[in-house]
């Protein structure tokens, strides 16, 4: 008998009916998501290790919140987030294209209003000409900000704390991701012409792997013992979800992969790796199976952490722009390369992952381009696509 | 010569001017602009030297590579760039894939 979990859709109390396509093509639905989902959600915008020193800052455009966010580490070392908008006439405080930096303060290029790293207004040129004006009442507009596992989260109008929002995830990783030793070695961003859920859905099931990625993964995810890449584990939480994927223990690596694995134990590939699947926090390889290759942890709504047997951390972000446009972002974190062999393995990982993910992204654009054709209005989902179904259910419940 | 390799690597020296490229986007552009014949020739020249190249480079501090070793490192990174072409795609680029240029490499190293 197949030891892999079955009957997941029923187990998590979901209907097995086909799911409507409307949520991926309706501009009205997208506006409701903006108001009822994203406005109240905690979303990750970077790592605490990106801004280690007072004055270090990040800038993140968040289209779905119709804003740009400025995240700054203050002189008291506290991380704060603000709308990146001058209190005076509304100009953005940072120049176009700037995504990170370090500053003693933020000076608006328009009229020279200047804010300190804690968001207080400290300089207003020709201040006496303003009416009933007090600088103390005119600092930057704050946004809720908190950190977890080395990740910085912001929320525009949260209804609960970050800890409560993370729920089941909060203590699951026991600090595994909260270390400066994981260095960002790869970072891609692409604007994809597809709904954010269409993009996310491609990364929360393994059913497509033997087909779409049959060339990239000739034997890793689909082999005699697991032809259709059935899930090793799955848990659907209130909002979030986890999938575990197994790798073929008898994978035959390509010549270059074989060479790289001699010089580095961190390569982006899918491997059962019994040595590295033990002694981990409860949230990493939660099934405790030797065949474990990686976990997919979806932190609702748009953040995704993968921990793999061959590298500690891969993240994805799915940033809605419009009903049919999404900014997709992925980052690889590894231990810093100590020598040429490890650097080469990092480079190969960066190239290989890019090539595989390009197969996903073109498919998603092709999908979106016909979703509104009216030919079909629903999609049947298999039990292996339980996490896809769960995503729609969570959104639907928040819109009600 | 600007792309001089260390002594003992004369066999792969002819590929240095084309493939010793300093940034990810340069290596990606070279891959996409190359024919499969050129990619295969580079791959077949590099792969038999893989162990020697890495054993040699691993003796150096990554941040203080001498010029010739830096050139060898850049060629090795190009091998990583074209590795999937030979091992998996059997073409300079995949058929029916999202345009590589549309995936912005924010860390272009």
XYZ file of C-alpha atoms in Angstrom, chain A residues 184-191 193 215-216 254-256 259-260 262-263 328 337 339-341 343-344 347-348 350-352 354-356 358-359 361-362 365-366, chain B residues 24 27-28 31 43 47 50-51 54-55 57-58 62 73 76-77 79-81 83-84 87-89 93-94 96-100 102-109:
78
model
C 21.280 35.656 -0.064
C 23.061 34.212 -3.106
C 20.342 34.515 -5.713
C 17.511 36.997 -6.177
C 15.255 37.173 -9.216
C 12.181 39.212 -9.914
C 9.788 39.010 -12.839
C 6.532 40.677 -13.729
C 0.961 38.431 -16.727
C 13.239 17.595 -18.754
C 14.609 19.395 -15.720
C 23.889 14.591 -14.422
C 27.700 14.756 -14.847
C 27.895 18.384 -13.778
C 30.864 16.948 -9.861
C 29.306 19.832 -7.942
C 31.695 16.525 -4.578
C 32.687 20.119 -3.884
C 7.038 37.153 -8.668
C 30.855 30.150 -0.196
C 35.927 28.401 -1.779
C 35.633 28.182 -5.561
C 33.796 24.840 -5.496
C 30.779 29.372 -5.354
C 30.395 27.285 -8.493
C 26.100 29.688 -9.497
C 24.804 26.433 -10.934
C 21.062 30.048 -9.581
C 21.118 29.070 -13.265
C 19.267 25.778 -12.900
C 16.012 30.072 -13.130
C 15.653 27.694 -16.046
C 13.164 25.450 -14.239
C 10.927 29.855 -16.521
C 8.959 26.724 -17.424
C 6.139 31.257 -15.564
C 5.466 30.857 -19.290
C 0.951 33.433 -18.710
C -0.409 30.961 -21.244
C 25.836 36.630 -14.321
C 27.312 34.884 -18.977
C 23.578 34.529 -19.590
C 24.810 31.525 -23.527
C 31.510 22.084 -22.172
C 34.403 19.000 -18.058
C 36.677 20.058 -13.697
C 38.496 18.383 -10.790
C 38.488 23.252 -8.642
C 41.362 21.629 -6.776
C 41.104 27.258 -7.297
C 40.180 25.886 -3.878
C 38.016 33.572 -2.988
C 36.878 31.176 -11.956
C 33.970 27.933 -14.436
C 30.951 30.104 -13.674
C 30.318 26.290 -17.264
C 27.578 26.498 -14.604
C 25.603 28.781 -16.927
C 25.601 23.144 -17.781
C 21.810 22.701 -18.051
C 22.799 18.056 -19.549
C 19.081 18.785 -19.896
C 17.855 21.108 -22.636
C 17.709 27.808 -24.385
C 14.596 25.863 -23.467
C 8.607 27.394 -24.607
C 10.065 29.072 -21.537
C 9.581 32.509 -19.994
C 12.076 34.929 -21.544
C 15.284 34.766 -19.486
C 12.415 39.122 -18.203
C 13.741 37.465 -15.050
C 15.689 40.322 -13.568
C 18.780 39.088 -11.704
C 18.901 41.528 -8.805
C 22.185 39.985 -7.620
C 24.205 40.162 -10.810
C 27.435 38.543 -9.658
